[in-house]
Short mmCIF file of C-alpha atoms and ligand atoms in Angstrom, two decimals:
data_model
loop_
_atom_site.label_atom_id
_atom_site.label_comp_id
_atom_site.label_asym_id
_atom_site.label_seq_id
_atom_site.Cartn_x
_atom_site.Cartn_y
_atom_site.Cartn_z
CA UNK A 1 0.04 -0.20 0.22
CA UNK A 2 0.52 3.32 -0.24
CA UNK A 3 -0.68 6.17 1.65
CA UNK A 4 -2.03 9.62 -0.56
CA UNK A 5 -4.74 12.79 -0.79
CA UNK A 6 -7.77 11.65 -2.60
CA UNK A 7 -10.95 13.61 -2.91
CA UNK A 8 -14.00 11.17 -3.23
CA UNK A 9 -16.88 14.48 -3.92
CA UNK A 10 -16.14 18.60 -4.34
CA UNK A 11 -16.42 20.51 -1.50
CA UNK A 12 -13.58 22.66 0.37
CA UNK A 13 -10.51 21.74 1.96
CA UNK A 14 -11.94 19.40 4.82
CA UNK A 15 -13.06 16.96 1.89
CA UNK A 16 -9.35 15.42 1.40
CA UNK A 17 -9.08 12.46 2.99
CA UNK A 18 -5.39 11.34 3.52
CA UNK A 19 -5.65 7.00 3.07
CA UNK A 20 -4.00 3.97 1.92
CA UNK A 21 -4.35 3.54 -2.23
CA UNK A 22 -2.61 0.32 -4.19
CA UNK A 23 0.78 1.07 -4.67
CA UNK A 24 -0.36 1.23 -8.44
CA UNK A 25 2.18 -1.28 -11.13
CA UNK A 26 3.15 0.71 -13.61
CA UNK A 27 2.15 -0.48 -17.20
CA UNK A 28 3.42 0.12 -20.78
CA UNK A 29 5.12 2.96 -21.14
CA UNK A 30 4.71 4.07 -17.50
CA UNK A 31 7.06 5.20 -14.62
CA UNK A 32 6.83 4.09 -10.71
CA UNK A 33 7.97 7.19 -8.89
CA UNK A 34 8.93 8.01 -5.11
CA UNK A 35 7.80 11.65 -4.52
CA UNK A 36 9.95 12.83 -2.35
CA UNK A 37 8.36 16.27 -3.16
CA UNK A 38 5.56 18.08 -4.43
CA UNK A 39 3.65 21.03 -5.90
CA UNK A 40 1.09 23.38 -4.18
CA UNK A 41 -0.98 25.08 -6.89
CA UNK A 42 -4.71 26.94 -7.66
CA UNK A 43 -5.35 23.78 -9.32
CA UNK A 44 -5.69 21.28 -7.28
CA UNK A 45 -7.77 24.32 -5.43
CA UNK A 46 -10.02 24.23 -8.67
CA UNK A 47 -10.47 20.43 -8.71
CA UNK A 48 -11.10 19.88 -5.03
CA UNK A 49 -13.52 23.07 -5.72
CA UNK A 50 -15.39 21.32 -9.40
CA UNK A 51 -14.46 24.46 -10.72
CA UNK A 52 -12.35 21.69 -12.81
CA UNK A 53 -14.30 18.21 -13.36
CA UNK A 54 -12.84 15.37 -11.78
CA UNK A 55 -12.11 12.94 -14.14
CA UNK A 56 -12.67 10.57 -11.70
CA UNK A 57 -13.55 9.97 -8.03
CA UNK A 58 -12.03 9.08 -5.65
CA UNK A 59 -9.15 11.60 -7.53
CA UNK A 60 -6.18 11.96 -6.32
CA UNK A 61 -4.75 16.33 -7.10
CA UNK A 62 -2.58 17.29 -7.85
CA UNK A 63 -0.43 17.63 -11.03
CA UNK A 64 3.77 17.87 -10.31
CA UNK A 65 6.48 16.43 -8.43
CA UNK A 66 9.86 15.19 -7.73
CA UNK A 67 11.07 11.66 -6.95
CA UNK A 68 12.31 8.59 -7.21
CA UNK A 69 11.74 6.22 -11.05
CA UNK A 70 11.47 2.95 -9.06
CA UNK A 71 10.69 0.91 -11.62
CA UNK A 72 9.37 1.42 -15.54
CA UNK A 73 7.23 -1.06 -17.05
CA UNK A 74 7.94 -2.37 -21.07
CA UNK A 75 9.30 -0.10 -24.31
CA UNK A 76 10.50 2.53 -21.72
CA UNK A 77 13.80 3.30 -22.45
CA UNK A 78 14.43 7.02 -21.20
CA UNK A 79 14.44 6.19 -17.71
CA UNK A 80 16.10 4.01 -15.40
CA UNK A 81 15.07 2.97 -11.54
CA UNK A 82 17.74 5.38 -9.25
CA UNK A 83 16.50 8.87 -12.41
CA UNK A 84 16.09 10.99 -10.39
CA UNK A 85 13.11 12.96 -12.31
CA UNK A 86 10.76 15.44 -12.39
CA UNK A 87 7.00 16.18 -14.14
CA UNK A 88 4.33 18.58 -14.41
CA UNK A 89 0.21 18.11 -15.51
CA UNK A 90 -0.47 13.84 -14.93
CA UNK A 91 -3.75 14.30 -12.56
CA UNK A 92 -2.42 12.10 -9.22
CA UNK A 93 0.15 13.30 -7.20
CA UNK A 94 -0.86 14.07 -4.03
CA UNK A 95 0.37 10.51 -3.21
CA UNK A 96 4.26 8.96 -1.81
CA UNK A 97 4.12 7.21 -4.89
CA UNK A 98 2.19 7.57 -7.73
CA UNK A 99 2.52 5.50 -11.37
CA UNK A 100 3.51 8.33 -14.31
CA UNK A 101 3.67 8.00 -18.40
CA UNK A 102 7.04 8.25 -18.92
CA UNK A 103 6.67 10.30 -22.05
CA UNK A 104 6.03 13.19 -18.77
CA UNK A 105 9.21 12.95 -16.99
CA UNK A 106 12.18 15.06 -17.16
CA UNK A 107 15.44 14.18 -15.93
CA UNK A 108 16.73 16.74 -12.74
CA UNK A 109 19.74 18.21 -13.17
CA UNK A 110 22.14 16.84 -10.54
CA UNK A 111 22.25 21.18 -9.35
CA UNK A 112 18.76 21.18 -8.87
CA UNK A 113 17.09 19.47 -5.39
CA UNK A 114 13.68 17.95 -5.37
CA UNK A 115 12.70 20.22 -3.06
CA UNK A 116 13.10 23.29 -5.89
CA UNK A 117 12.04 20.91 -9.10
CA UNK A 118 8.70 20.57 -7.17
CA UNK A 119 8.36 24.02 -6.62
CA UNK A 120 9.46 24.84 -10.07
CA UNK A 121 8.42 22.74 -12.63
CA UNK A 122 4.18 23.35 -13.21
CA UNK A 123 4.99 27.09 -12.59
CA UNK A 124 8.30 27.92 -13.99
CA UNK A 125 7.05 26.30 -17.18
CA UNK A 126 3.92 28.43 -17.02
CA UNK A 127 5.86 31.64 -17.16
CA UNK A 128 8.42 30.26 -19.45
CA UNK A 129 5.84 29.52 -22.60
CA UNK A 130 4.21 32.58 -20.92
CA UNK A 131 6.85 34.98 -20.88
CA UNK A 132 8.85 32.77 -24.41
CA UNK A 133 5.85 31.81 -26.52
CA UNK A 134 3.20 33.36 -26.22
CA UNK A 135 3.89 36.87 -25.69
CA UNK A 136 8.01 37.16 -26.69
CA UNK A 137 8.21 40.11 -24.60
CA UNK A 138 11.55 41.60 -25.37
CA UNK A 139 14.07 44.53 -24.22
CA UNK A 140 11.94 48.07 -23.07
CA UNK A 141 9.08 46.34 -23.35
CA UNK A 142 6.89 47.12 -19.95
CA UNK A 143 4.71 44.73 -18.82
CA UNK A 144 1.79 44.05 -16.55
CA UNK A 145 1.47 40.80 -14.11
CA UNK A 146 -0.90 40.31 -11.80
CA UNK A 147 -0.18 38.78 -7.89
CA UNK A 148 3.55 39.12 -8.44
CA UNK A 149 4.48 37.49 -5.15
CA UNK A 150 2.74 34.09 -6.02
CA UNK A 151 4.16 30.86 -7.12
CA UNK A 152 5.02 31.85 -11.12
CA UNK A 153 3.28 35.90 -10.32
CA UNK A 154 7.71 36.32 -9.01
CA UNK A 155 9.29 33.25 -11.01
CA UNK A 156 7.79 35.61 -13.43
CA UNK A 157 9.01 39.05 -12.15
CA UNK A 158 12.62 37.76 -11.84
CA UNK A 159 12.68 36.20 -15.77
CA UNK A 160 10.79 39.14 -17.72
CA UNK A 161 14.06 41.43 -15.50
CA UNK A 162 16.33 39.03 -16.21
CA UNK A 163 14.50 39.65 -20.65
CA UNK A 164 15.01 42.99 -20.52
CA UNK A 165 11.01 44.12 -19.43
CA UNK A 166 10.42 46.60 -17.61
CA UNK A 167 7.56 44.74 -14.82
CA UNK A 168 4.35 46.40 -13.46
CA UNK A 169 3.43 44.09 -10.91
CA UNK A 170 0.45 43.52 -8.87
CA UNK A 171 -0.14 43.01 -5.13
CA UNK A 172 -2.81 42.97 -2.25
CA UNK A 173 -0.73 44.13 -0.15
CA UNK A 174 2.58 46.24 0.68
CA UNK A 175 4.44 43.06 1.91
CA UNK A 176 3.97 41.07 -1.38
CA UNK A 177 4.54 44.74 -3.02
CA UNK A 178 8.17 44.48 -1.32
CA UNK A 179 8.69 41.02 -2.42
CA UNK A 180 7.60 42.16 -6.23
CA UNK A 181 10.69 44.01 -6.01
CA UNK A 182 13.21 42.37 -4.44
CA UNK A 183 12.18 39.89 -6.91
CA UNK A 184 12.44 41.83 -10.09
CA UNK A 185 9.43 44.13 -10.37
CA UNK A 186 10.41 48.26 -11.36
CA UNK A 187 6.31 49.34 -10.32
CA UNK A 188 3.63 47.41 -7.71
CA UNK A 189 0.97 48.44 -7.25
CA UNK A 190 -1.40 47.65 -4.41
CA UNK A 191 -5.14 46.18 -5.69
CA UNK A 192 -5.76 46.52 -9.44
CA UNK A 193 -7.49 50.30 -9.02
CA UNK A 194 -5.50 52.44 -9.54
CA UNK A 195 -3.94 49.95 -12.00
CA UNK A 196 -4.69 51.60 -15.49
CA UNK A 197 -3.98 54.89 -14.09
CA UNK A 198 -0.80 54.71 -12.90
CA UNK A 199 0.45 51.87 -16.40
CA UNK A 200 -1.19 55.67 -17.94
CA UNK A 201 1.58 57.18 -15.65
CA UNK A 202 4.56 54.71 -15.31
CA UNK A 203 4.47 54.70 -19.84
CA UNK A 204 3.57 57.52 -19.74
CA UNK A 205 0.66 57.46 -21.61
CA UNK A 206 1.90 54.56 -24.16
CA UNK A 207 0.63 51.50 -21.95
CA UNK A 208 1.90 47.82 -22.24
CA UNK A 209 1.68 45.76 -25.07
CA UNK A 210 0.81 42.45 -22.16
CA UNK A 211 -1.16 42.12 -19.42
CA UNK A 212 -0.67 38.67 -17.75
CA UNK A 213 -4.11 38.24 -16.04
CA UNK A 214 -3.60 35.48 -13.52
CA UNK A 215 -6.56 36.47 -11.37
CA UNK A 216 -9.61 36.15 -13.29
CA UNK A 217 -13.43 37.53 -12.73
CA UNK A 218 -12.24 40.16 -10.38
CA UNK A 219 -9.40 41.77 -12.92
CA UNK A 220 -9.92 41.55 -16.39
CA UNK A 221 -11.33 44.81 -17.32
CA UNK A 222 -8.36 46.61 -15.84
CA UNK A 223 -6.44 44.65 -17.66
CA UNK A 224 -7.88 45.25 -20.22
CA UNK A 225 -7.93 48.61 -20.00
CA UNK A 226 -4.59 48.40 -19.38
CA UNK A 227 -3.42 47.38 -23.37
CA UNK A 228 -2.20 49.08 -26.09
CA UNK A 229 -3.36 48.96 -29.05
CA UNK A 230 -3.02 45.56 -30.71
CA UNK A 231 -2.75 44.32 -27.45
CA UNK A 232 -2.26 40.87 -25.96
CA UNK A 233 -4.81 39.88 -22.59
CA UNK A 234 -3.10 36.56 -21.85
CA UNK A 235 -5.38 35.42 -19.61
CA UNK A 236 -4.19 32.21 -17.61
CA UNK A 237 -5.72 31.48 -14.63
CA UNK A 238 -8.89 32.35 -12.61
CA UNK A 239 -7.52 32.90 -8.66
CA UNK A 240 -10.87 35.11 -8.27
CA UNK A 241 -13.52 33.90 -10.59
CA UNK A 242 -13.80 32.42 -13.89
CA UNK A 243 -14.36 35.55 -16.52
CA UNK A 244 -17.15 35.77 -17.66
CA UNK A 245 -18.46 35.39 -21.25
CA UNK A 246 -16.57 37.98 -23.49
CA UNK A 247 -18.46 39.99 -26.10
CA UNK A 248 -15.77 40.40 -29.00
CA UNK A 249 -16.36 43.93 -30.53
CA UNK A 250 -14.87 44.36 -26.11
CA UNK A 251 -12.27 44.34 -28.55
CA UNK A 252 -11.65 46.09 -31.11
CA UNK A 253 -13.99 49.11 -29.10
CA UNK A 254 -10.48 48.63 -27.26
CA UNK A 255 -7.54 49.23 -29.51
CA UNK A 256 -7.59 46.01 -32.21
CA UNK A 257 -6.58 43.31 -29.04
CA UNK A 258 -5.79 40.26 -28.86
CA UNK A 259 -7.15 37.21 -26.46
CA UNK A 260 -5.84 34.20 -25.35
CA UNK A 261 -6.62 31.50 -22.48
CA UNK A 262 -3.88 29.40 -22.66
CA UNK A 263 -3.09 26.58 -20.64
CA UNK A 264 0.60 24.61 -20.38
CA UNK A 265 -0.98 21.01 -21.23
CA UNK A 266 -0.68 23.27 -24.69
CA UNK A 267 1.56 24.49 -25.52
CA UNK A 268 4.10 21.33 -23.44
CA UNK A 269 1.55 18.74 -24.86
CA UNK A 270 4.42 17.97 -27.68
CA UNK A 271 7.92 15.85 -26.22
CA UNK A 272 9.99 18.07 -28.63
CA UNK A 273 8.34 21.38 -27.06
CA UNK A 274 8.15 20.13 -23.36
CA UNK A 275 12.27 18.79 -23.29
CA UNK A 276 13.16 22.65 -24.88
CA UNK A 277 10.23 24.53 -21.76
CA UNK A 278 12.20 22.41 -19.18
CA UNK A 279 15.90 23.18 -20.57
CA UNK A 280 15.17 26.90 -20.84
CA UNK A 281 13.77 26.45 -17.07
CA UNK A 282 16.90 24.08 -15.76
CA UNK A 283 19.19 26.24 -17.56
CA UNK A 284 17.50 30.09 -15.14
CA UNK A 285 17.07 28.61 -12.37
CA UNK A 286 20.77 26.20 -12.44
CA UNK A 287 22.06 29.86 -12.86
CA UNK A 288 20.72 31.57 -10.00
CA UNK A 289 19.44 34.45 -12.23
CA UNK A 290 15.57 32.37 -11.81
CA UNK A 291 15.61 32.20 -7.86
CA UNK A 292 12.30 29.47 -6.73
CA UNK A 293 11.22 30.60 -3.41
CA UNK A 294 9.92 28.19 -1.37
CA UNK A 295 7.83 29.86 0.99
CA UNK A 296 5.48 27.55 2.30
CA UNK A 297 6.74 23.45 3.29
CA UNK A 298 3.74 20.80 5.02
CA UNK A 299 3.53 17.46 5.53
CA UNK A 300 1.67 15.60 2.32
CA UNK A 301 -1.36 14.72 5.00
CA UNK A 302 -2.02 17.80 6.19
CA UNK A 303 -2.10 19.50 2.17
CA UNK A 304 -5.92 20.63 3.52
CA UNK A 305 -4.24 23.21 5.93
CA UNK A 306 -1.50 24.67 2.24
CA UNK A 307 -5.38 24.84 0.74
CA UNK A 308 -6.61 27.16 2.77
CA UNK A 309 -3.07 28.94 2.62
CA UNK A 310 -3.24 29.34 -0.78
CA UNK A 311 -6.86 30.24 -0.89
CA UNK A 312 -7.24 32.98 1.84
CA UNK A 313 -3.81 35.00 -0.20
CA UNK A 314 -1.92 33.33 2.82
CA UNK A 315 1.01 31.85 0.23
CA UNK A 316 3.72 34.39 -0.78
CA UNK A 317 6.01 32.16 -3.57
CA UNK A 318 5.94 28.95 -3.75
CA UNK A 319 4.90 25.69 -1.47
CA UNK A 320 5.62 22.19 -1.77
CA UNK A 321 4.34 19.08 0.09
CA UNK A 322 7.05 16.83 1.76
CA UNK A 323 5.51 13.20 2.11
P1 LIG B 1 -0.11 32.25 -6.01
O1 LIG B 1 0.87 31.90 -5.60
O2 LIG B 1 0.26 32.59 -7.61
O3 LIG B 1 -1.73 32.12 -5.60
C1 LIG B 1 -3.20 33.73 -6.26
C2 LIG B 1 -2.73 34.52 -5.36
O4 LIG B 1 -3.71 34.98 -7.29
C3 LIG B 1 -2.09 34.61 -4.70
O5 LIG B 1 -1.79 34.86 -3.85
C4 LIG B 1 -3.45 36.42 -4.85
O6 LIG B 1 -2.18 37.33 -4.92
C5 LIG B 1 -4.26 36.61 -5.95
N1 LIG B 1 -5.72 36.81 -5.98
C6 LIG B 1 -6.26 37.30 -6.59
N2 LIG B 1 -7.67 37.36 -5.98
C7 LIG B 1 -6.89 36.14 -5.35
C8 LIG B 1 -8.69 35.71 -4.77
N3 LIG B 1 -9.80 36.09 -5.14
N4 LIG B 1 -8.69 33.55 -4.02
C9 LIG B 1 -7.36 33.98 -3.95
N5 LIG B 1 -6.67 35.03 -4.11
C10 LIG B 1 -6.37 34.96 -5.25
O7 LIG B 1 -0.53 31.05 -6.82
P2 LIG B 1 0.17 29.94 -8.45
O8 LIG B 1 0.95 30.56 -9.01
O9 LIG B 1 -0.56 28.48 -8.39
O10 LIG B 1 -0.96 30.76 -10.02
C11 LIG B 1 -0.77 31.83 -9.90
C12 LIG B 1 -1.91 31.27 -11.04
O11 LIG B 1 -1.56 31.29 -12.56
C13 LIG B 1 -3.66 30.75 -10.32
O12 LIG B 1 -4.53 31.28 -10.88
C14 LIG B 1 -3.03 29.99 -11.68
O13 LIG B 1 -3.84 29.17 -11.94
C15 LIG B 1 -2.45 29.88 -12.75
N6 LIG B 1 -2.18 29.28 -13.20
C16 LIG B 1 -1.83 28.37 -14.59
C17 LIG B 1 -1.49 27.76 -15.39
C18 LIG B 1 -1.52 27.96 -16.73
O14 LIG B 1 -1.20 27.52 -17.74
N7 LIG B 1 -2.90 28.66 -17.67
C19 LIG B 1 -0.47 27.08 -14.50
C20 LIG B 1 0.18 28.01 -13.66
C21 LIG B 1 -0.60 28.43 -12.90
P3 LIG B 1 -2.25 38.53 -4.67
O15 LIG B 1 -3.26 39.03 -2.53
O16 LIG B 1 -1.08 39.76 -4.30
O17 LIG B 1 -3.53 39.34 -4.49
#
């Protein structure tokens, strides 16, 4: 047997139950891994509360982790027991051991710890595709980043600065503002009520070519109003709830804007994309250009408390669960 956090129904943090589950066997193309650390992400909250539909019940939530390969199934050529690995994507993470498609595992470089690996795969690869592909940030760009002191947010702030951008980070309090500035945000705005006027002031009226918005419902319109003509609204999360349906004419009226709702799954669906995005992340983390701030650590069995902290905006940076 192995231990896991499972949900049997959707609801609050209390629906997560720490229980025995049979140790899975790796099938063809799969690997059995022993987790050393598991990443906590907002998507875990969406699967728990039902915003995202559970593919089955009971469900082991969690989509990010690092650990050691224990066994491999048939046709797995790229991995052997003992390999240090990490992943982001497939559900089933909140467990001491899990089976996963070998095609989704990447080898963790020796200079990156298990804890950092678990903290950064999902949030860091998200920052990578947002900054390098959804909108390829250029030196001299000024950009808006919501939840700038959060997991994805702190990584974006550092990486965008490294790419030569000026980051305007949006946060909810002064402590988070200081943290975002310490990680590369040139400007911070507390709350989004003054965002549009601040963007106008900072850019001399030009506004910004891209807004990275993970807050969703509450900030959608202020983000749209912060964009320059032909700007891109990258609405990549729903921490405050999903964005209601958008009237396409709004994009015309606000200056021929572009709107995308990207996901990491699409950007890493091909193995070649996964390898490229992960290698780019390993390079900036390995060189120290981007530091992964693991600011909270919980026991896996206390995942409920971790969810409460994340949902009540008590966390900063990344959070890991230790089995
Ligand atoms: P964060 O660490 O950023 O935590 C969420 C933050 O959102 C909070 O700390 C808070 O920051 C802010 N927030 C604003 N309004 C609310 C609200 N009503 N309730 C709770 N939080 C709020 O989480 P992650 O780094 O794990 O994820 C950030 C976002 O990115 C999530 O929306 C997630 O779904 C999304 N995401 C999307 C991916 C994709 O590929 N599309 C992949 C990975 C993440 P503050 O207090 O400063 O406002």
